Short mmCIF file of C-alpha atoms and ligand atoms in Angstrom, two decimals:
data_model
loop_
_atom_site.label_atom_id
_atom_site.label_comp_id
_atom_site.label_asym_id
_atom_site.label_seq_id
_atom_site.Cartn_x
_atom_site.Cartn_y
_atom_site.Cartn_z
CA MET A 1 9.24 24.61 18.06
CA SER A 2 8.27 28.02 16.78
CA ALA A 3 5.69 28.58 14.09
CA ARG A 4 6.37 30.94 11.18
CA HIS A 5 4.59 34.25 11.09
CA THR A 6 2.25 35.17 8.29
CA GLY A 7 2.23 38.44 6.43
CA THR A 8 -0.65 39.52 8.66
CA GLY A 9 1.39 38.92 11.77
CA GLN A 10 -0.74 35.87 12.65
CA ALA A 11 1.04 32.65 13.54
CA PRO A 12 -1.00 29.48 13.96
CA ALA A 13 -0.85 27.91 17.40
CA ALA A 14 1.10 24.66 17.26
CA CYS A 15 -0.60 22.00 19.35
CA GLN A 16 2.02 19.56 20.62
CA ARG A 17 1.57 16.13 22.15
CA ARG A 18 4.24 13.76 23.32
CA TYR A 19 4.20 9.95 23.39
CA ASP A 20 6.68 7.20 24.17
CA VAL A 21 5.83 5.49 20.87
CA LEU A 22 4.26 7.02 17.76
CA ILE A 23 2.97 4.58 15.12
CA VAL A 24 2.15 5.67 11.56
CA GLY A 25 -0.36 3.33 9.90
CA ALA A 26 -3.18 1.41 11.60
CA GLY A 27 -3.28 -1.68 9.41
CA PRO A 28 -2.58 -5.12 10.90
CA ALA A 29 1.08 -4.19 11.60
CA GLY A 30 0.30 -0.86 13.28
CA MET A 31 -2.56 -2.27 15.37
CA ALA A 32 -0.39 -5.16 16.60
CA ALA A 33 2.49 -2.77 17.33
CA ALA A 34 0.21 -0.46 19.34
CA ARG A 35 -1.06 -3.31 21.51
CA ALA A 36 2.42 -4.69 22.15
CA ALA A 37 3.94 -1.30 23.03
CA ALA A 38 1.01 -0.19 25.21
CA GLY A 39 0.90 -3.59 26.90
CA SER A 40 4.56 -3.07 27.80
CA GLY A 41 3.73 0.17 29.65
CA CYS A 42 4.32 2.83 26.95
CA SER A 43 2.05 5.72 26.01
CA VAL A 44 1.20 5.19 22.32
CA ALA A 45 -0.23 7.34 19.52
CA LEU A 46 -1.55 5.49 16.46
CA ILE A 47 -2.32 7.57 13.37
CA ASP A 48 -3.90 6.61 10.07
CA ASP A 49 -5.29 8.53 7.12
CA ASN A 50 -8.38 6.29 6.99
CA PRO A 51 -11.44 6.94 9.19
CA ALA A 52 -11.07 3.62 11.05
CA PRO A 53 -8.19 1.26 11.84
CA GLY A 54 -7.79 -1.90 9.72
CA GLY A 55 -5.53 -0.89 6.84
CA GLN A 56 -6.02 -2.23 3.34
CA ILE A 57 -7.26 -5.67 4.28
CA TRP A 58 -9.82 -4.84 6.98
CA ARG A 59 -12.11 -2.21 5.49
CA ASP A 60 -15.64 -1.41 6.64
CA GLY A 61 -18.55 -0.75 4.37
CA PRO A 62 -22.11 -1.66 3.55
CA GLY A 63 -22.50 -5.44 3.49
CA GLU A 64 -18.97 -6.00 4.82
CA ARG A 65 -18.48 -7.69 8.17
CA LEU A 66 -14.93 -7.55 9.52
CA PRO A 67 -13.37 -10.86 10.60
CA ALA A 68 -13.29 -11.61 14.34
CA GLN A 69 -9.55 -10.93 14.58
CA ALA A 70 -9.99 -7.42 13.17
CA ARG A 71 -12.95 -6.64 15.44
CA SER A 72 -11.07 -7.85 18.48
CA LEU A 73 -7.98 -5.76 17.63
CA ARG A 74 -10.11 -2.66 17.05
CA HIS A 75 -11.87 -3.19 20.35
CA ALA A 76 -8.59 -3.72 22.22
CA ILE A 77 -7.18 -0.47 20.80
CA ALA A 78 -10.29 1.58 21.51
CA ALA A 79 -10.47 0.25 25.08
CA HIS A 80 -6.78 0.65 25.93
CA GLY A 81 -6.15 3.64 28.17
CA ARG A 82 -2.59 4.12 26.94
CA ILE A 83 -3.40 4.20 23.19
CA ALA A 84 -4.53 7.45 21.52
CA LEU A 85 -6.00 6.80 18.08
CA TYR A 86 -5.81 9.63 15.52
CA ALA A 87 -8.04 8.58 12.61
CA SER A 88 -8.28 10.49 9.29
CA THR A 89 -4.87 11.92 10.11
CA ARG A 90 -1.97 12.24 7.66
CA VAL A 91 1.73 12.86 8.08
CA ILE A 92 2.68 16.12 6.37
CA ALA A 93 6.32 16.64 7.34
CA ALA A 94 9.08 15.80 9.80
CA PRO A 95 10.04 19.32 10.89
CA ALA A 96 12.43 18.39 13.72
CA PRO A 97 14.07 15.30 15.24
CA HIS A 98 11.55 13.13 17.10
CA THR A 99 8.64 15.19 15.73
CA LEU A 100 6.07 14.68 12.97
CA LEU A 101 3.70 17.34 11.73
CA VAL A 102 0.28 15.79 11.11
CA GLU A 103 -3.06 17.07 9.85
CA SER A 104 -6.46 15.67 10.69
CA ASP A 105 -9.82 15.85 8.93
CA GLU A 106 -11.72 15.28 12.15
CA SER A 107 -9.99 17.01 15.02
CA ASP A 108 -10.67 20.64 15.95
CA GLU A 109 -6.92 20.97 16.31
CA SER A 110 -6.52 19.98 12.69
CA ALA A 111 -2.72 20.24 12.62
CA MET A 112 -0.35 19.31 15.40
CA HIS A 113 3.15 18.27 16.24
CA LEU A 114 3.36 14.73 17.58
CA GLN A 115 6.60 14.12 19.45
CA PHE A 116 7.92 10.67 20.22
CA ARG A 117 10.72 8.77 21.87
CA ASN A 118 10.45 5.96 19.31
CA LEU A 119 8.68 5.89 15.96
CA ILE A 120 7.25 2.79 14.25
CA LEU A 121 6.47 3.04 10.53
CA CYS A 122 3.64 0.69 9.49
CA THR A 123 2.72 2.46 6.25
CA GLY A 124 1.86 -0.71 4.30
CA ALA A 125 1.86 -1.11 0.55
CA ARG A 126 0.04 0.11 -2.55
CA GLU A 127 -0.78 -1.55 -5.85
CA LEU A 128 1.64 -1.61 -8.74
CA LEU A 129 -0.28 -0.35 -11.77
CA LEU A 130 1.38 -0.68 -15.18
CA PRO A 131 0.08 1.14 -18.26
CA PHE A 132 -1.52 -0.64 -21.23
CA PRO A 133 -3.70 0.76 -24.00
CA GLY A 134 -7.09 1.74 -22.55
CA TRP A 135 -6.00 1.59 -18.89
CA THR A 136 -7.43 5.05 -18.18
CA LEU A 137 -10.95 4.24 -19.44
CA PRO A 138 -13.76 4.58 -16.89
CA GLY A 139 -14.44 1.05 -15.62
CA VAL A 140 -10.75 0.13 -15.27
CA SER A 141 -9.22 0.02 -11.78
CA GLY A 142 -6.61 -1.87 -9.80
CA ALA A 143 -7.50 -5.28 -8.35
CA GLY A 144 -7.06 -3.98 -4.79
CA GLY A 145 -8.83 -0.84 -5.98
CA LEU A 146 -11.86 -2.94 -6.89
CA GLN A 147 -11.68 -4.55 -3.42
CA ALA A 148 -11.73 -1.15 -1.77
CA LEU A 149 -14.54 0.17 -4.01
CA VAL A 150 -16.79 -2.83 -3.46
CA LYS A 151 -16.18 -2.89 0.29
CA ALA A 152 -17.01 0.84 0.40
CA GLY A 153 -20.36 0.18 -1.26
CA THR A 154 -19.85 0.59 -5.03
CA PRO A 155 -22.59 -1.63 -6.52
CA VAL A 156 -21.34 -4.39 -8.85
CA ARG A 157 -24.38 -6.68 -8.83
CA GLY A 158 -24.97 -8.16 -12.28
CA GLU A 159 -21.75 -6.66 -13.74
CA ARG A 160 -19.33 -8.74 -15.82
CA ILE A 161 -15.86 -8.28 -14.37
CA VAL A 162 -12.42 -9.32 -15.65
CA ILE A 163 -9.64 -9.41 -13.07
CA ALA A 164 -6.05 -9.41 -14.28
CA GLY A 165 -2.45 -8.84 -13.25
CA SER A 166 -0.60 -10.87 -10.68
CA GLY A 167 -0.60 -12.12 -7.11
CA PRO A 168 -2.94 -13.56 -4.49
CA LEU A 169 -4.93 -10.33 -4.37
CA LEU A 170 -6.59 -11.23 -7.70
CA LEU A 171 -8.38 -14.17 -6.09
CA ALA A 172 -9.38 -12.13 -3.03
CA ALA A 173 -10.79 -9.37 -5.26
CA ALA A 174 -12.71 -11.94 -7.34
CA ALA A 175 -14.24 -13.49 -4.20
CA THR A 176 -15.37 -10.09 -2.88
CA ALA A 177 -16.88 -9.07 -6.25
CA ARG A 178 -18.72 -12.38 -6.53
CA ARG A 179 -20.02 -12.10 -2.95
CA HIS A 180 -21.54 -8.75 -3.97
CA GLY A 181 -23.34 -10.21 -6.98
CA ALA A 182 -20.86 -9.66 -9.84
CA HIS A 183 -20.12 -12.24 -12.53
CA VAL A 184 -16.36 -12.75 -12.66
CA ALA A 185 -15.74 -13.70 -16.30
CA ARG A 186 -11.96 -14.27 -16.06
CA ILE A 187 -9.05 -14.06 -13.64
CA ALA A 188 -5.92 -13.63 -15.77
CA GLU A 189 -2.73 -14.34 -13.79
CA GLN A 190 0.50 -13.52 -15.61
CA ALA A 191 2.62 -16.09 -13.70
CA PRO A 192 3.10 -19.38 -15.57
CA LEU A 193 1.31 -22.55 -14.47
CA SER A 194 4.63 -24.30 -13.63
CA ARG A 195 5.44 -21.70 -10.96
CA LEU A 196 1.90 -21.70 -9.57
CA THR A 197 1.95 -25.48 -9.30
CA ARG A 198 5.25 -25.37 -7.36
CA PHE A 199 3.78 -22.69 -5.08
CA ALA A 200 0.65 -24.75 -4.43
CA GLY A 201 2.83 -27.78 -3.64
CA ALA A 202 4.75 -25.81 -1.00
CA LEU A 203 1.67 -24.40 0.77
CA TRP A 204 1.43 -27.32 3.25
CA ARG A 205 4.10 -25.44 5.26
CA TRP A 206 1.56 -22.64 5.92
CA PRO A 207 -1.76 -24.47 6.52
CA SER A 208 -3.81 -21.29 6.99
CA LYS A 209 -2.66 -20.11 3.55
CA ALA A 210 -3.39 -23.51 2.00
CA ALA A 211 -6.93 -23.35 3.41
CA GLN A 212 -7.35 -19.79 2.09
CA ALA A 213 -6.16 -20.85 -1.38
CA VAL A 214 -8.65 -23.73 -1.47
CA ALA A 215 -11.48 -21.43 -0.34
CA LEU A 216 -10.65 -18.89 -3.08
CA LEU A 217 -10.19 -21.40 -5.94
CA ASP A 218 -12.05 -20.26 -9.03
CA GLY A 219 -12.82 -22.03 -12.30
CA HIS A 220 -12.23 -18.81 -14.25
CA TYR A 221 -8.58 -18.59 -13.13
CA ARG A 222 -6.03 -18.82 -15.98
CA ALA A 223 -2.24 -18.92 -15.54
CA GLY A 224 0.22 -17.45 -18.05
CA SER A 225 -2.38 -14.92 -19.13
CA HIS A 226 -2.24 -11.14 -19.21
CA VAL A 227 -4.20 -8.11 -20.33
CA VAL A 228 -3.26 -6.66 -23.74
CA GLU A 229 -5.72 -3.81 -24.17
CA ALA A 230 -8.90 -2.36 -22.69
CA LEU A 231 -11.47 -1.41 -25.35
CA GLY A 232 -14.19 1.22 -25.23
CA ASP A 233 -14.98 4.83 -26.10
CA GLU A 234 -16.68 6.65 -23.23
CA ARG A 235 -16.38 3.59 -21.00
CA LEU A 236 -14.86 0.13 -20.92
CA ARG A 237 -16.79 -2.43 -22.94
CA ALA A 238 -14.29 -5.27 -23.54
CA VAL A 239 -10.77 -6.40 -22.79
CA ARG A 240 -8.24 -8.23 -24.95
CA ILE A 241 -6.38 -10.91 -23.04
CA SER A 242 -3.33 -12.92 -24.11
CA GLN A 243 -3.84 -16.56 -23.26
CA GLY A 244 -1.56 -19.44 -24.29
CA GLY A 245 -0.11 -17.60 -27.28
CA ARG A 246 -3.40 -16.27 -28.68
CA THR A 247 -5.41 -13.16 -27.92
CA VAL A 248 -9.07 -13.34 -26.97
CA ALA A 249 -11.59 -10.51 -26.49
CA LEU A 250 -13.95 -10.65 -23.50
CA ALA A 251 -16.94 -8.34 -23.15
CA CYS A 252 -17.06 -6.81 -19.66
CA ASP A 253 -18.28 -3.86 -17.59
CA ARG A 254 -15.20 -3.63 -15.37
CA LEU A 255 -11.55 -4.56 -15.55
CA ALA A 256 -9.58 -4.74 -12.30
CA CYS A 257 -5.88 -5.01 -13.07
CA GLY A 258 -3.01 -4.88 -10.55
CA PHE A 259 0.51 -6.24 -10.90
CA GLY A 260 1.24 -6.91 -7.24
CA LEU A 261 2.15 -4.54 -4.41
CA VAL A 262 4.98 -2.10 -3.71
CA PRO A 263 6.01 -0.87 -0.24
CA ASN A 264 4.94 2.61 0.89
CA SER A 265 8.36 3.84 1.95
CA GLY A 266 8.09 7.56 1.10
CA LEU A 267 7.97 8.74 4.72
CA ALA A 268 10.88 6.44 5.62
CA ALA A 269 12.91 7.89 2.72
CA LEU A 270 12.09 11.42 3.84
CA LEU A 271 13.34 10.59 7.35
CA GLY A 272 16.54 9.08 5.91
CA CYS A 273 15.91 5.38 6.65
CA PRO A 274 17.94 3.13 4.31
CA LEU A 275 15.77 1.23 1.79
CA ASP A 276 16.36 -1.99 -0.12
CA PRO A 277 17.66 -0.71 -3.48
CA GLU A 278 15.64 -3.17 -5.55
CA SER A 279 12.26 -3.37 -3.83
CA ASP A 280 12.21 0.05 -2.07
CA ALA A 281 11.22 -1.77 1.13
CA ILE A 282 12.46 -0.24 4.40
CA ALA A 283 15.53 -2.21 5.52
CA VAL A 284 15.09 -3.65 9.04
CA ASP A 285 16.95 -6.04 11.36
CA ALA A 286 15.56 -8.94 13.40
CA LEU A 287 13.97 -6.52 15.92
CA GLN A 288 12.42 -4.41 13.12
CA ARG A 289 14.93 -1.61 13.73
CA THR A 290 15.62 0.56 10.68
CA GLY A 291 19.02 2.12 9.98
CA LEU A 292 17.97 5.19 12.00
CA PRO A 293 18.11 5.14 15.79
CA HIS A 294 14.64 5.36 17.40
CA VAL A 295 12.87 4.41 14.15
CA TYR A 296 11.33 0.94 13.66
CA ALA A 297 9.26 -0.38 10.76
CA ALA A 298 6.88 -3.33 10.36
CA GLY A 299 4.46 -4.86 7.88
CA GLU A 300 4.40 -4.45 4.13
CA CYS A 301 6.43 -1.23 4.09
CA THR A 302 9.34 -3.56 4.94
CA GLY A 303 8.46 -6.10 2.22
CA ILE A 304 5.33 -7.71 0.82
CA GLY A 305 4.31 -10.71 2.92
CA GLY A 306 0.61 -10.65 3.80
CA SER A 307 -1.32 -9.84 6.95
CA GLU A 308 0.03 -12.71 9.09
CA LEU A 309 3.61 -11.47 8.70
CA ALA A 310 2.47 -7.86 9.17
CA LEU A 311 0.76 -8.73 12.47
CA LEU A 312 3.84 -10.58 13.70
CA GLU A 313 6.31 -7.88 12.68
CA GLY A 314 4.04 -5.29 14.31
CA ARG A 315 4.22 -7.17 17.61
CA ILE A 316 8.01 -7.46 17.36
CA ALA A 317 8.38 -3.74 16.59
CA GLY A 318 5.98 -2.79 19.41
CA TYR A 319 7.88 -4.85 21.98
CA ALA A 320 11.28 -3.68 20.74
CA ALA A 321 10.26 0.00 20.73
CA ALA A 322 9.06 -0.45 24.31
CA GLY A 323 12.42 -1.94 25.32
CA ALA A 324 11.03 -5.50 25.71
CA ASP A 325 13.69 -7.00 23.42
CA ASP A 326 13.40 -10.46 24.99
CA ARG A 327 9.68 -10.68 24.10
CA ALA A 328 10.43 -9.39 20.59
CA GLY A 329 13.29 -11.87 20.11
CA ALA A 330 11.08 -14.78 21.19
CA LEU A 331 9.06 -14.30 17.97
CA ALA A 332 12.08 -14.69 15.66
CA ALA A 333 11.42 -18.30 14.57
CA THR A 334 7.79 -17.59 13.61
CA ARG A 335 8.93 -14.49 11.73
CA ALA A 336 11.43 -16.58 9.76
CA ARG A 337 8.66 -19.03 8.80
CA TRP A 338 6.48 -16.22 7.41
CA HIS A 339 9.44 -14.60 5.68
CA ALA A 340 9.88 -17.90 3.83
CA PHE A 341 6.25 -17.61 2.69
CA ALA A 342 6.85 -14.04 1.52
CA GLU A 343 9.83 -15.27 -0.51
CA GLN A 344 7.66 -17.96 -2.16
CA VAL A 345 5.13 -15.29 -3.15
CA ARG A 346 7.88 -13.03 -4.51
CA THR A 347 9.43 -15.69 -6.74
CA THR A 348 6.11 -17.20 -7.86
CA PHE A 349 4.58 -13.92 -8.98
CA ALA A 350 7.74 -12.27 -10.39
CA LEU A 351 6.64 -10.20 -13.39
CA ASP A 352 7.20 -11.32 -16.99
CA PRO A 353 9.41 -8.66 -18.70
CA ALA A 354 6.95 -8.74 -21.64
CA LEU A 355 4.54 -6.71 -19.47
CA LYS A 356 6.88 -3.75 -19.83
CA THR A 357 6.00 -3.52 -23.50
CA LEU A 358 2.20 -3.38 -23.25
CA ALA A 359 1.97 0.43 -23.42
CA ARG A 360 2.20 2.16 -26.82
CA ALA A 361 3.84 5.51 -27.54
CA ASP A 362 0.51 7.32 -27.11
CA THR A 363 -0.59 5.43 -23.96
CA PRO A 364 -0.79 7.87 -21.01
CA LEU A 365 1.80 7.02 -18.37
CA CYS A 366 0.88 9.92 -16.07
CA ARG A 367 -2.88 9.86 -16.08
CA CYS A 368 -3.28 12.81 -13.69
CA GLU A 369 -1.48 15.16 -16.09
CA ASP A 370 -2.20 13.21 -19.29
CA VAL A 371 1.45 12.66 -20.27
CA PRO A 372 2.00 9.90 -22.85
CA LEU A 373 4.75 7.31 -22.65
CA SER A 374 6.61 8.77 -25.65
CA ALA A 375 7.02 12.13 -23.85
CA ILE A 376 8.98 10.73 -20.93
CA GLN A 377 10.58 7.40 -21.69
CA ALA A 378 13.94 8.97 -22.53
CA TYR A 379 14.40 10.64 -19.11
CA PRO A 380 16.77 8.99 -16.65
CA ASP A 381 14.58 9.45 -13.58
CA ALA A 382 11.21 10.61 -12.28
CA TRP A 383 12.62 13.99 -11.29
CA MET A 384 13.74 14.89 -14.83
CA ALA A 385 10.44 13.61 -16.25
CA ARG A 386 8.58 15.79 -13.75
CA MET A 387 10.57 18.90 -14.56
CA GLN A 388 10.24 18.48 -18.32
CA SER A 389 6.71 17.12 -18.73
CA ARG A 390 4.63 17.55 -15.51
CA CYS A 391 4.64 13.74 -15.13
CA GLY A 392 4.00 13.10 -11.41
CA MET A 393 2.71 16.59 -10.62
CA GLY A 394 -0.95 15.60 -10.32
CA ALA A 395 -3.09 14.16 -7.55
CA CYS A 396 -1.10 10.92 -7.15
CA GLN A 397 2.18 12.85 -6.85
CA GLY A 398 4.02 10.12 -8.75
CA ARG A 399 2.80 7.24 -6.59
CA VAL A 400 1.39 5.58 -9.72
CA CYS A 401 3.41 6.96 -12.66
CA ALA A 402 6.86 7.26 -11.06
CA THR A 403 6.49 3.73 -9.67
CA ALA A 404 5.51 2.46 -13.13
CA GLY A 405 8.48 4.35 -14.60
CA ARG A 406 10.77 2.59 -12.15
CA VAL A 407 9.57 -0.79 -13.45
CA LEU A 408 9.38 0.17 -17.15
CA PHE A 409 12.54 2.25 -17.57
CA GLY A 410 14.56 1.52 -14.41
CA TRP A 411 14.11 5.12 -13.14
CA THR A 412 16.05 5.78 -9.96
CA ARG A 413 13.93 6.49 -6.90
CA SER A 414 13.62 10.12 -5.90
CA THR A 415 13.26 11.03 -2.22
CA PRO A 416 9.94 12.78 -1.55
CA ARG A 417 9.87 16.28 -0.11
CA PRO A 418 7.37 17.77 2.32
CA PRO A 419 4.46 18.18 2.23
CA LEU A 420 3.99 14.40 1.93
CA SER A 421 0.24 14.89 1.32
CA PRO A 422 -1.81 17.87 0.16
CA ALA A 423 -2.08 20.12 3.25
CA ARG A 424 -3.83 23.27 4.43
CA ILE A 425 -1.86 26.53 4.33
CA GLY A 426 -2.14 26.81 8.12
CA THR A 427 -0.55 23.39 8.50
CA LEU A 428 2.34 24.24 6.18
CA MET A 429 3.05 27.30 8.29
CA LEU A 430 3.76 24.97 11.20
CA ASP A 431 6.50 23.22 9.24
CA GLU A 432 9.84 24.88 9.86
CA ASN A 433 10.91 23.71 6.41
CA GLY A 434 8.03 25.76 5.09
CA GLY A 435 6.78 22.89 3.01
CA SER A 436 9.64 23.47 0.60
C1 FAD B 1 -5.68 -1.79 -2.25
C2 FAD B 1 -5.27 -3.03 -1.47
C3 FAD B 1 -6.24 -3.95 -1.09
C4 FAD B 1 -5.86 -5.10 -0.39
N1 FAD B 1 -6.83 -6.01 -0.06
C5 FAD B 1 -6.46 -7.15 0.57
C6 FAD B 1 -7.42 -8.16 0.86
O1 FAD B 1 -8.61 -7.99 0.59
N2 FAD B 1 -6.99 -9.31 1.45
C7 FAD B 1 -5.67 -9.53 1.74
O2 FAD B 1 -5.31 -10.59 2.25
N3 FAD B 1 -4.76 -8.59 1.49
C8 FAD B 1 -5.10 -7.42 0.90
N4 FAD B 1 -4.16 -6.49 0.62
C9 FAD B 1 -2.81 -6.75 1.09
C10 FAD B 1 -2.64 -6.04 2.45
O3 FAD B 1 -1.96 -4.84 2.14
C11 FAD B 1 -1.82 -6.77 3.50
O4 FAD B 1 -2.04 -8.10 3.58
C12 FAD B 1 -1.97 -6.16 4.91
O5 FAD B 1 -3.07 -5.30 5.02
C13 FAD B 1 -0.69 -5.42 5.21
O6 FAD B 1 -0.79 -4.85 6.49
P1 FAD B 1 0.09 -3.58 6.88
O7 FAD B 1 -0.29 -3.22 8.27
O8 FAD B 1 1.52 -3.83 6.58
O9 FAD B 1 -0.34 -2.41 5.88
P2 FAD B 1 -1.78 -1.77 5.44
O10 FAD B 1 -2.89 -2.70 5.73
O11 FAD B 1 -1.53 -1.31 4.08
O12 FAD B 1 -1.89 -0.54 6.43
C14 FAD B 1 -1.12 0.63 6.30
C15 FAD B 1 -1.96 1.81 6.76
O13 FAD B 1 -1.12 2.97 6.85
C16 FAD B 1 -1.82 4.08 6.37
N5 FAD B 1 -0.81 5.08 5.97
C17 FAD B 1 0.19 4.94 5.08
N6 FAD B 1 0.93 6.06 5.02
C18 FAD B 1 0.38 6.93 5.89
C19 FAD B 1 0.69 8.28 6.26
N7 FAD B 1 1.72 8.95 5.73
N8 FAD B 1 -0.10 8.89 7.19
C20 FAD B 1 -1.16 8.24 7.74
N9 FAD B 1 -1.50 6.94 7.44
C21 FAD B 1 -0.74 6.31 6.51
C22 FAD B 1 -2.63 3.50 5.20
O14 FAD B 1 -3.73 4.29 4.83
C23 FAD B 1 -3.06 2.16 5.78
O15 FAD B 1 -4.30 2.27 6.47
C24 FAD B 1 -4.50 -5.33 -0.06
C25 FAD B 1 -3.55 -4.39 -0.44
C26 FAD B 1 -3.91 -3.24 -1.14
C27 FAD B 1 -2.84 -2.26 -1.54
#
């Protein structure tokens, strides 16, 4: 492909590399896919915007020791002669068929075109954050956000923490915070006790999950409970929680509030892969093939289901992309069993519609650009809101506010445009679409 010329007559040199299989995302799904594809004889490139493979669940940091499975996968990838790992590398655009333009923080050749025969998207999921009064105060984060902060070394020793929202991640975040010396004052789960009891009763079908649930049990866990308001001036000092029909105030230093996960399907949408209209997950068949030829997807970008399902889907996608359909097909029964678990999680932690009414007219919806709810709630979609109010034009590029708008107002999804991430000028000049 040819690079555009600058006004000075200089055109950046476009480094190109070609692989049989290119994998975007080095979480459990991407790591498993890389091993399966390389083990089947393919040359593989594995890229991730984090400095080390592991995804959301397996993060390094001071005082954090990765589980044996994560260490062994990392070692296998580093030692495999057919796998090239591109860490701290982001996808910027898809300038031509079978080609992604990527940019790296580490490499001397900071931008390059990676060409592939088959592509596997393993872009994972992000937290669903919904606005409530006080949610932008310093001291308030997502539940997974707290996980990431603590694992990266943010000190929480001696702090009083309230964890709220929905889903199994609340318990995992509480366990990590406690391990690092925090006092977890409350875990407020919005799902009602009746649903949680049914879920617990079904866990015998997935013994590893039952064992995990028992290990994470916490006396401060309350069902049918949700955050109402975060209180404070310069910083969070208390949180009001609805619990069994009454509202209680709890003094705290941190509030970690996340309402579950949503698939990261922006790159898939840019490429033209069909998505599930309700969940925005990438639609795949039994061999993890998307609706586009040569493009596969695995892990939580295809639906929220936990790391076990992500690992399994990654293997299936890796085998299938390498042409080993028989090996991929042999994993179908196990995949079905973990899909059943994912369905249990989905129905158990379905959000109470009352959560859509927590924000007030003056509550910021777009916190990057400080746009209040009242300024945008009348718009039919994120695009109109963006054009009229700057909602979604800040650092998160709508990942937080447009996703919240989809839940709160039923906004239709808008397909992202390149550049997918903030990029250097020199990188944009390598995109034939000019980053338009
Ligand atoms: C903040 C957070 C914390 C979590 N913590 C836990 C936990 O402690 N325990 C637990 O059981 N589950 C946790 N989860 C759930 C976890 O996401 C899954 O169980 C599991 O990690 C899913 O694996 P995956 O491979 O599908 O995706 P992920 O692990 O999400 O991996 C996807 C990877 O792709 C990268 N990526 C995405 N888009 C691009 C792009 N365009 N260019 C380059 N790289 C890209 C991401 O940075 C990420 O490293 C957490 C989820 C979130 C959102």
